[in-house]
Tab-separated table of N, CA and C in Angstrom:
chain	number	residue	atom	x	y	z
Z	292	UNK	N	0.839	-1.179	0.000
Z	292	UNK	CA	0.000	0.000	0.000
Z	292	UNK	C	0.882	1.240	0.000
Z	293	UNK	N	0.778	1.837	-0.590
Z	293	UNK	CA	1.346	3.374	-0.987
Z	293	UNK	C	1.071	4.275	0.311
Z	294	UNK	N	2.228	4.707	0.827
Z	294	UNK	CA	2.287	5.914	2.128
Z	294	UNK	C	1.584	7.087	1.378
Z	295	UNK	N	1.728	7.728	0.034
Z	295	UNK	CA	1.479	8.944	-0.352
Z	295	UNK	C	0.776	8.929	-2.199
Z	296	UNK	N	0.552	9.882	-2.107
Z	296	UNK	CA	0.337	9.252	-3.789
Z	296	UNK	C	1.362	9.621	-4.987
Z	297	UNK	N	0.784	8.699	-6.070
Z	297	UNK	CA	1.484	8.694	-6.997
Z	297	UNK	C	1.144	10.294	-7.879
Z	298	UNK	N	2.149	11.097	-8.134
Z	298	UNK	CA	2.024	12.060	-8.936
Z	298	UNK	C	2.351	12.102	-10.412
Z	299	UNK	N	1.065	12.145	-11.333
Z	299	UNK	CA	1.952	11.946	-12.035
Z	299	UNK	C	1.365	13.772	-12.969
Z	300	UNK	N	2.798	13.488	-14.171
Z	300	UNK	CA	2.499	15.047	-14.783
Z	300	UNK	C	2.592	14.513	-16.413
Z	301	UNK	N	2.114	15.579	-16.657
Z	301	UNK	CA	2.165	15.321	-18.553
Z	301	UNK	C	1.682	16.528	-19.272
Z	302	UNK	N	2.346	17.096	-20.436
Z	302	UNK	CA	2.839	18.161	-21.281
Z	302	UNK	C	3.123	19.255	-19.822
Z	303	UNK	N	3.325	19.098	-18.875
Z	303	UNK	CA	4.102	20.310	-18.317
Z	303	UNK	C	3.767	20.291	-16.847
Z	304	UNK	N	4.467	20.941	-16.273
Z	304	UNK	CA	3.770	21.368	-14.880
Z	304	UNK	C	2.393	22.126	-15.042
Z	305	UNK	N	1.380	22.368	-14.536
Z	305	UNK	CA	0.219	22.821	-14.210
Z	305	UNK	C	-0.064	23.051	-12.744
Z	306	UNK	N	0.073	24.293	-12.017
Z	306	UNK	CA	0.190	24.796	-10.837
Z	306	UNK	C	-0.861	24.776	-10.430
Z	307	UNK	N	-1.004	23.945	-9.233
Z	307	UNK	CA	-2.636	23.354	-8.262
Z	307	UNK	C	-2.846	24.647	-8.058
Z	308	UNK	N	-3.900	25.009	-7.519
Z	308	UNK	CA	-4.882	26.282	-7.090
Z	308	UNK	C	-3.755	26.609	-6.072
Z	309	UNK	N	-3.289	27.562	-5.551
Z	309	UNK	CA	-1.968	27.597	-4.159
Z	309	UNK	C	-1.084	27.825	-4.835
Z	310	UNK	N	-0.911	27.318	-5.982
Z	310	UNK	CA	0.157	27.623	-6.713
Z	310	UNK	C	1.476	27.109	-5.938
Z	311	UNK	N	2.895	27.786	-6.770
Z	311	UNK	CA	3.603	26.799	-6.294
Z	311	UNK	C	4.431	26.539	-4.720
Z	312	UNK	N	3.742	26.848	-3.460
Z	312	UNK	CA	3.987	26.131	-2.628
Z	312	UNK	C	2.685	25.032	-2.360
Z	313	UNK	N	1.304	24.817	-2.981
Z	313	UNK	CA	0.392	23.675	-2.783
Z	313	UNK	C	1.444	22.987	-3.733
Z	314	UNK	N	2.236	23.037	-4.821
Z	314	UNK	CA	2.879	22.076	-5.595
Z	314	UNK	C	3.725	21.499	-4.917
Z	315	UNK	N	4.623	22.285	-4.412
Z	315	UNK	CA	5.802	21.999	-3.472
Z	315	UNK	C	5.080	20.547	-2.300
Z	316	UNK	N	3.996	21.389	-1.506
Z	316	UNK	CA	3.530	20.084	-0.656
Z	316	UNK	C	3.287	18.811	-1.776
Z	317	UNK	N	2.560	18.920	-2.625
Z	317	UNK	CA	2.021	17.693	-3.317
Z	317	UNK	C	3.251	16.942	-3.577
Z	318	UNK	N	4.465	17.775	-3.731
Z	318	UNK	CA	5.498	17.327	-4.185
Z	318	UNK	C	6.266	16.200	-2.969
Z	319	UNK	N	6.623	17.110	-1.846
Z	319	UNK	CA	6.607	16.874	-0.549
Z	319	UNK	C	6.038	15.036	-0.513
Z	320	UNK	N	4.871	15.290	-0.400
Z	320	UNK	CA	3.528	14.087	-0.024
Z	320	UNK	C	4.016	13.049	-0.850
Z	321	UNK	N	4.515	12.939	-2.573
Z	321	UNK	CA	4.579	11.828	-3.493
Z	321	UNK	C	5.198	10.844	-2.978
Z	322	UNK	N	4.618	9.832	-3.533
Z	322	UNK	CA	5.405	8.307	-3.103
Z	322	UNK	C	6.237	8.309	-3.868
Z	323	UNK	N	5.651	8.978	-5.442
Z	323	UNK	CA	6.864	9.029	-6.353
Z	323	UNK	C	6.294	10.113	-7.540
Z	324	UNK	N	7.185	10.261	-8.484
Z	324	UNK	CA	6.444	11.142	-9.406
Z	324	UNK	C	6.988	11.078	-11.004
Z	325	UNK	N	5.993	10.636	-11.447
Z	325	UNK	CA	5.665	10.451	-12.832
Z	325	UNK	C	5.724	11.307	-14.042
Z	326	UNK	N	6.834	11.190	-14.715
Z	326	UNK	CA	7.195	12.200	-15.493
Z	326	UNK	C	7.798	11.832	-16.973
Z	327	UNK	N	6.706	11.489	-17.858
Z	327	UNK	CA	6.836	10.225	-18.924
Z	327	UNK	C	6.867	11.129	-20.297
Z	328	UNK	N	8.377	12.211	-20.135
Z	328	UNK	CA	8.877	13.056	-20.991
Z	328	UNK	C	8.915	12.297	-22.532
Z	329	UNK	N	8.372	12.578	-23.570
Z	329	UNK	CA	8.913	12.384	-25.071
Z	329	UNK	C	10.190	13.135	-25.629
Z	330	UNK	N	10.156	14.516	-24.783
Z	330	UNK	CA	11.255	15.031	-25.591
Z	330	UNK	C	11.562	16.606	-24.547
Z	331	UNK	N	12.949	16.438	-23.808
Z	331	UNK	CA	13.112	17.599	-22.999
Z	331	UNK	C	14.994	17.836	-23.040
Z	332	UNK	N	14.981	18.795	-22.477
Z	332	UNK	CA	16.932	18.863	-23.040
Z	332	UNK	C	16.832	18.345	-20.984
Z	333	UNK	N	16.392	19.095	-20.320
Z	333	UNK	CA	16.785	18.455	-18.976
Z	333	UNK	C	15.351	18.592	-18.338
Z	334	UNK	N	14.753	17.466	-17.619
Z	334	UNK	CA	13.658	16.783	-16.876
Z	334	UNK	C	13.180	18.386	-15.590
Z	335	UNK	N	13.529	19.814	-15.977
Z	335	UNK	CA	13.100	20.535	-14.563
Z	335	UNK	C	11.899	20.098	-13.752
Z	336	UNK	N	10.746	19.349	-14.181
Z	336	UNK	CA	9.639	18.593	-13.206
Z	336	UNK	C	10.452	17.302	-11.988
Z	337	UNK	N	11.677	16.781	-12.357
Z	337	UNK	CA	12.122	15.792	-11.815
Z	337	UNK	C	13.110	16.717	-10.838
Z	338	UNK	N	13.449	17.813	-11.804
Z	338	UNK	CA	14.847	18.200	-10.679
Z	338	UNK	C	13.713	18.281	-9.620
Z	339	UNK	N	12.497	19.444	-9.754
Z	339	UNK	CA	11.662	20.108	-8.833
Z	339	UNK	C	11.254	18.694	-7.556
Z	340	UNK	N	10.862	17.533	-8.223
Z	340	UNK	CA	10.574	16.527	-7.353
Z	340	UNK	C	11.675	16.201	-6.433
Z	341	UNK	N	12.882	16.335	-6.696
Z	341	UNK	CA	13.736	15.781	-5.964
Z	341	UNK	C	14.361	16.494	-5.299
Z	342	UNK	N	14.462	17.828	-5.596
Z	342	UNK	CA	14.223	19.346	-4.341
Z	342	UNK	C	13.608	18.919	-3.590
Z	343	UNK	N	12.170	18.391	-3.480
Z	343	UNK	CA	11.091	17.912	-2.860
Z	343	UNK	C	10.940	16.798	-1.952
Z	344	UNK	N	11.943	15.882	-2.353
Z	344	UNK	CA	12.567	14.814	-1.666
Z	344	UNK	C	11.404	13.425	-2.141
Z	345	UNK	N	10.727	13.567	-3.549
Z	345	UNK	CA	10.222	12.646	-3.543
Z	345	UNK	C	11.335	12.238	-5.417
Z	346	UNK	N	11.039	10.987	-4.791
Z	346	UNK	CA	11.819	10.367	-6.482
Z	346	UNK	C	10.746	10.369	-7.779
Z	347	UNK	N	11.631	9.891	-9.198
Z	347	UNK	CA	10.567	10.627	-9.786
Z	347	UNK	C	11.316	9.321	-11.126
Z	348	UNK	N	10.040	9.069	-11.938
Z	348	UNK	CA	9.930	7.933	-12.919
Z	348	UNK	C	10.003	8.713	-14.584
Z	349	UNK	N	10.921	8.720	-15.077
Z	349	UNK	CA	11.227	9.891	-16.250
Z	349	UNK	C	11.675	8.623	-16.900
Z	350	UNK	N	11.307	8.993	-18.330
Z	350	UNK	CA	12.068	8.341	-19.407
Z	350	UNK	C	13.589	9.067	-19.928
Z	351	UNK	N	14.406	7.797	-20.801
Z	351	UNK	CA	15.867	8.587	-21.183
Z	351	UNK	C	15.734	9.603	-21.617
Z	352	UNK	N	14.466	10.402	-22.491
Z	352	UNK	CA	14.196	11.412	-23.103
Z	352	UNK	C	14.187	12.963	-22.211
Z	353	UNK	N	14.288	12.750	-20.781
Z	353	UNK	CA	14.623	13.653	-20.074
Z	353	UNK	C	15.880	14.398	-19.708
Z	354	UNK	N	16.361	13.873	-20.433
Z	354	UNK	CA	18.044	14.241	-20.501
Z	354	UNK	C	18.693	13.884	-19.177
Z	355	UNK	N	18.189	13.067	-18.606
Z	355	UNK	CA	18.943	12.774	-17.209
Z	355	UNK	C	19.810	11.350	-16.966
Z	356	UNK	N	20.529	11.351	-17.286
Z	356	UNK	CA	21.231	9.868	-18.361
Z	356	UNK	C	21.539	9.411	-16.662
Z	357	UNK	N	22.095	9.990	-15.650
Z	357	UNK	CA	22.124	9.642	-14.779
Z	357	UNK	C	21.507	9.541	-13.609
Z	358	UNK	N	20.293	9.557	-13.873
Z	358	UNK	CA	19.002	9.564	-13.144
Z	358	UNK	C	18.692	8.473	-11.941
Z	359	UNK	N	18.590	7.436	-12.551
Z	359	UNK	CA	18.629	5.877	-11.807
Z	359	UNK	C	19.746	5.777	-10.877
Z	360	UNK	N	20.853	6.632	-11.050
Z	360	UNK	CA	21.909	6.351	-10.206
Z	360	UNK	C	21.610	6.876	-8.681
Z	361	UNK	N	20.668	8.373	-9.089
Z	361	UNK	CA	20.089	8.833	-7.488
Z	361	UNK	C	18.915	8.774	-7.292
Z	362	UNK	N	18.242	7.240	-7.243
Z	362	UNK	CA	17.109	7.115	-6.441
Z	362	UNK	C	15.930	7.146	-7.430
Z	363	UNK	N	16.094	7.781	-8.513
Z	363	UNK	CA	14.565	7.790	-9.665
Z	363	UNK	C	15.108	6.663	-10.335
Z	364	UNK	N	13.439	6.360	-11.383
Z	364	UNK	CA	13.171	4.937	-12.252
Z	364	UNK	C	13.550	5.752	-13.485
Z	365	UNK	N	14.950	5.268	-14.073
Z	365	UNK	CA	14.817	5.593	-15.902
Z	365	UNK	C	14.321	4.606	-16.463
Z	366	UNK	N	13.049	5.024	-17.575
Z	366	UNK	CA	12.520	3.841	-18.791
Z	366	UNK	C	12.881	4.479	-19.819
Z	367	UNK	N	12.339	3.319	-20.834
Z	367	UNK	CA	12.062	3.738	-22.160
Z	367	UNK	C	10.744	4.056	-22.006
Z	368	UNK	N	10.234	4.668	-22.855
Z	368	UNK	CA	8.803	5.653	-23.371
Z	368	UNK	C	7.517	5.041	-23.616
Z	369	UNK	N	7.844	3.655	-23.092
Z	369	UNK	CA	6.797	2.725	-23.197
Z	369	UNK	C	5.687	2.776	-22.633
Z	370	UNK	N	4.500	2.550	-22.502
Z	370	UNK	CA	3.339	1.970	-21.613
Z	370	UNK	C	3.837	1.111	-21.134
Z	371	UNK	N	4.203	-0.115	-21.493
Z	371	UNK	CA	4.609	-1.522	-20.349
Z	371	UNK	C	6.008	-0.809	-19.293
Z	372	UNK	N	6.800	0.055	-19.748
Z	372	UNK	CA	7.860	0.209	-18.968
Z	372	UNK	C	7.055	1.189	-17.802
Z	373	UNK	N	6.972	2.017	-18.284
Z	373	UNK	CA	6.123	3.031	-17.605
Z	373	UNK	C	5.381	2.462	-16.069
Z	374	UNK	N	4.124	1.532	-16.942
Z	374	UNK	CA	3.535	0.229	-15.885
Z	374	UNK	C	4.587	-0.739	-15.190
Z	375	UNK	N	5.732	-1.024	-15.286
Z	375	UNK	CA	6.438	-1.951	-14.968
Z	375	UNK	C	7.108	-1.142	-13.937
Z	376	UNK	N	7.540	0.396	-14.210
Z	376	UNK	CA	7.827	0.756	-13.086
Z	376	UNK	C	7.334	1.611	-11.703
Z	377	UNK	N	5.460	2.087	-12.581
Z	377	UNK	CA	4.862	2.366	-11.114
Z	377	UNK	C	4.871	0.612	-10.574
Z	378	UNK	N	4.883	-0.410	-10.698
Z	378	UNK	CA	4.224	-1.365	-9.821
Z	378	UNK	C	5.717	-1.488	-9.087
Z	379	UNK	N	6.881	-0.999	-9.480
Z	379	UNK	CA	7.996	-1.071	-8.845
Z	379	UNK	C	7.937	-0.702	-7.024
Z	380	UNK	N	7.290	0.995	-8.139
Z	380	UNK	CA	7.531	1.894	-6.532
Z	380	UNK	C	6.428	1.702	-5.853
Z	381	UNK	N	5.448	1.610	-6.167
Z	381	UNK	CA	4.326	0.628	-5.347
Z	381	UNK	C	4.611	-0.130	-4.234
Z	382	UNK	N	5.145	-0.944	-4.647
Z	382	UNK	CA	6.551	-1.863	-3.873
Z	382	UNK	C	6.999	-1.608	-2.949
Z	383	UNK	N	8.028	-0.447	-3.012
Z	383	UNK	CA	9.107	-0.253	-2.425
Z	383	UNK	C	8.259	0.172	-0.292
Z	384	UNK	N	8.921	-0.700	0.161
Z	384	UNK	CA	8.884	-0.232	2.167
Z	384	UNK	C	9.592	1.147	1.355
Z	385	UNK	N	8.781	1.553	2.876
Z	385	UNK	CA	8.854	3.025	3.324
Z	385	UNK	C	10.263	3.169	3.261
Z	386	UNK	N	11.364	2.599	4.252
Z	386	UNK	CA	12.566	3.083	4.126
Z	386	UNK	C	13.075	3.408	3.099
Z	387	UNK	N	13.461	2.382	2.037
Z	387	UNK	CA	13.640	2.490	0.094
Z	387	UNK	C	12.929	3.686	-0.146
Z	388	UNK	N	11.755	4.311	-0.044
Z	388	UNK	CA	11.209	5.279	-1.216
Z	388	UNK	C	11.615	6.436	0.163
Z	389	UNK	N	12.049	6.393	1.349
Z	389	UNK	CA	12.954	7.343	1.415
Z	389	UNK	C	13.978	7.686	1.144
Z	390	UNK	N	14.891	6.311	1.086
Z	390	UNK	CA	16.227	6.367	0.888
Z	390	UNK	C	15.899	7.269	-0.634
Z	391	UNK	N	15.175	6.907	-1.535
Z	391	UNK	CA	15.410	7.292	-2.746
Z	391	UNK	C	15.295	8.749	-3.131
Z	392	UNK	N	13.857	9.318	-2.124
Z	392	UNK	CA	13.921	10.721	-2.159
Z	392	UNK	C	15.343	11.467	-2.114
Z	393	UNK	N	15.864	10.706	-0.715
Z	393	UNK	CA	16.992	11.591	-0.036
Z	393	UNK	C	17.987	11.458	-1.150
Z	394	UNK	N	18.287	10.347	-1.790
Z	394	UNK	CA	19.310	10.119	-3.106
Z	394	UNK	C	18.899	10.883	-4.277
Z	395	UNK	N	17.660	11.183	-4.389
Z	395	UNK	CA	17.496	12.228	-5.476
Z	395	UNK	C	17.991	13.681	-5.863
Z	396	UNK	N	17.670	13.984	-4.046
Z	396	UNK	CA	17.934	15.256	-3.583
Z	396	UNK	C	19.502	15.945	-3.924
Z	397	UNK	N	19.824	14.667	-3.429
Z	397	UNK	CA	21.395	15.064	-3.009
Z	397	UNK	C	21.508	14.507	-4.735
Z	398	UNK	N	21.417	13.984	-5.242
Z	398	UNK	CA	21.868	14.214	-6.831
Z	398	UNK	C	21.719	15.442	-7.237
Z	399	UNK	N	20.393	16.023	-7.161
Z	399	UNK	CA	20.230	17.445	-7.779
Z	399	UNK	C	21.308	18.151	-7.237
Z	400	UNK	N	21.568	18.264	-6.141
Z	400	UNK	CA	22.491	18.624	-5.153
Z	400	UNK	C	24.142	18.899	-6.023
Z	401	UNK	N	24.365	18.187	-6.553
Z	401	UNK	CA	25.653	17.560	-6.719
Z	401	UNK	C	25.535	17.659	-8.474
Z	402	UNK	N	24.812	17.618	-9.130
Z	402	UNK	CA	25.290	17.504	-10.348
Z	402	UNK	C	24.359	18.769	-10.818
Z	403	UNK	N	23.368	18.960	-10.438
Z	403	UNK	CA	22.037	19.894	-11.405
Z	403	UNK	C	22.246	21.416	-10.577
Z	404	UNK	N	22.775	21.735	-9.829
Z	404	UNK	CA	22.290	23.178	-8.920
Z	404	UNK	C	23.337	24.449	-10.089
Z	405	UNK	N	23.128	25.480	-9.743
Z	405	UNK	CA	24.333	26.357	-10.377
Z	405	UNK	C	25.369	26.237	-10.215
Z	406	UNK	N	25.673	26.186	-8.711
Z	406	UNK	CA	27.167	26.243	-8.515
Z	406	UNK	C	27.635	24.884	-9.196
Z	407	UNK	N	27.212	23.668	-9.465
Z	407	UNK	CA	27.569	21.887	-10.562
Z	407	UNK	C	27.644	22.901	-11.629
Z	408	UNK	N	26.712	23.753	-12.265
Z	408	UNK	CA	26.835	23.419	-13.996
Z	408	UNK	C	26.770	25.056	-14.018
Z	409	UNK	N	26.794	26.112	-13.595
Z	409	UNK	CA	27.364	27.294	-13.512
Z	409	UNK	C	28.625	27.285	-14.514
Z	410	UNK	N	29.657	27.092	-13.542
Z	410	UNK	CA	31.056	26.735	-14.008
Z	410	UNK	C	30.974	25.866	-15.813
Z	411	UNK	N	30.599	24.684	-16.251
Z	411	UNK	CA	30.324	24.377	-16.990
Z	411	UNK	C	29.827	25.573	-18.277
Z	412	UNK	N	28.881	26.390	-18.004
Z	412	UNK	CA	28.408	27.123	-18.826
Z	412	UNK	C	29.384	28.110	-19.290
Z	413	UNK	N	29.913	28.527	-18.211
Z	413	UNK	CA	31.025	29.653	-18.063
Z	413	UNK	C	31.363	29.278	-19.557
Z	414	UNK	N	32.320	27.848	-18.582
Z	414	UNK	CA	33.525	27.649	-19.598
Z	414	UNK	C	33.053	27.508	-21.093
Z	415	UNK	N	32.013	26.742	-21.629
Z	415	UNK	CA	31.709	26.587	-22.481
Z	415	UNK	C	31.603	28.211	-23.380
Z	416	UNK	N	30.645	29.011	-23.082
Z	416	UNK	CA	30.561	30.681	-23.474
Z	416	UNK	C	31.814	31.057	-23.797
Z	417	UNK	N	32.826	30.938	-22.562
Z	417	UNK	CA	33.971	31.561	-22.713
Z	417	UNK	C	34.845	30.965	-23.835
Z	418	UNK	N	34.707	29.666	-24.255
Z	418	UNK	CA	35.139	29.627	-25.511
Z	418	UNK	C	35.128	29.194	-26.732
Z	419	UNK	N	33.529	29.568	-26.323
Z	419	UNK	CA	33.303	29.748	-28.148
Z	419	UNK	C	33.517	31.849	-28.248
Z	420	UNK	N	33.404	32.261	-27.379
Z	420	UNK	CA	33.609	33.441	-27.466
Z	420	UNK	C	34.891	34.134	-27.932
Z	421	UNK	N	35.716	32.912	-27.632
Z	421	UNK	CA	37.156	33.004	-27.649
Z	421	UNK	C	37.661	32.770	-29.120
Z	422	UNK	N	36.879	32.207	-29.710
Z	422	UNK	CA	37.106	32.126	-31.523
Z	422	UNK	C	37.116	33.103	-32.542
C-alpha cells in the first residue's frame, strides 16, 4: 500500500490552485512522481521533485542519463515500462522510497544546482567566445 500518492504530470507542470507552494507540498507528499517526458533537453519537473525529496519515474528522453543512479526509475517511453515501473515503486517499504527521495535530492544537489553546472556554462561561453 502506498504511504502517499502517486504524482503523475504530462505536457508540463500545471500549478494546483496555491500555486507553487500547494505544488511543493504535493510534491513533498509523493510516493513518487511520474514524469513520462517524449522530448526535454533536462527533466526541470524531476529536478523540482527531488528538491522535494520525492523520487521521480522519467524516461531517457529527459536528458537525465544519470538519473537511476540517485534514487529515480529511468525507462524507455513505453506503456509496459512506464507500468512496470509504477508497480515497482508501489513496492518499495517506506525506508527504500525514502532512501530514494533523499538520493534524489542530493543528486540534484551535486550535479544539477548552479554552482555543478554554472562553471560548466562559463567555460563553455567563454570559448566559443574566444574564436
Amino acid at each position: 500500500m502506498l504511504a502517499g500518492p502517486l504524482l503523475a504530470m504530462s505536457g508540463g507542470w500545471r500549478y494546483p490552485q496555491g500555486g507553487t507552494a500547494t505544488l511543493e507540498r504535493l510534491l513533498a507528499r509523493a510516493w513518487a512522481v511520474l514524469v513520462p517526458s517524449h522530448t526535454e533537453v533536462v527533466g526541470m519537473a524531476n529536478l523540482e521533485a527531488a528538491c522535494a525529496g520525492a523520487p521521480s519515474i522519467t524516461t531517457h528522453a529527459a536528458g537525465l542519463h544519470d538519473w537511476d543512479a540517485g534514487g529515480g526509475i529511468l525507462i524507455e517511453g513505453t506503456v509496459d515500462s512506464l507500468r512496470d515501473a509504477m508497480v515497482a515503486a508501489a513496492a518499495w517499504p517506506l525506508d527504500a522510497r525514502m532512501d530514494r527521495g533523499q538520493s534524489s535530492r542530493q543528486l540534484v544537489g551535486r550535479r544539477y544546482v548552479l554552482d555543478a553546472v554554472g562553471p560548466q556554462w562559463l567555460a563553455l561561453y567563454g570559448s566559443l567566445c574566444a574564436r
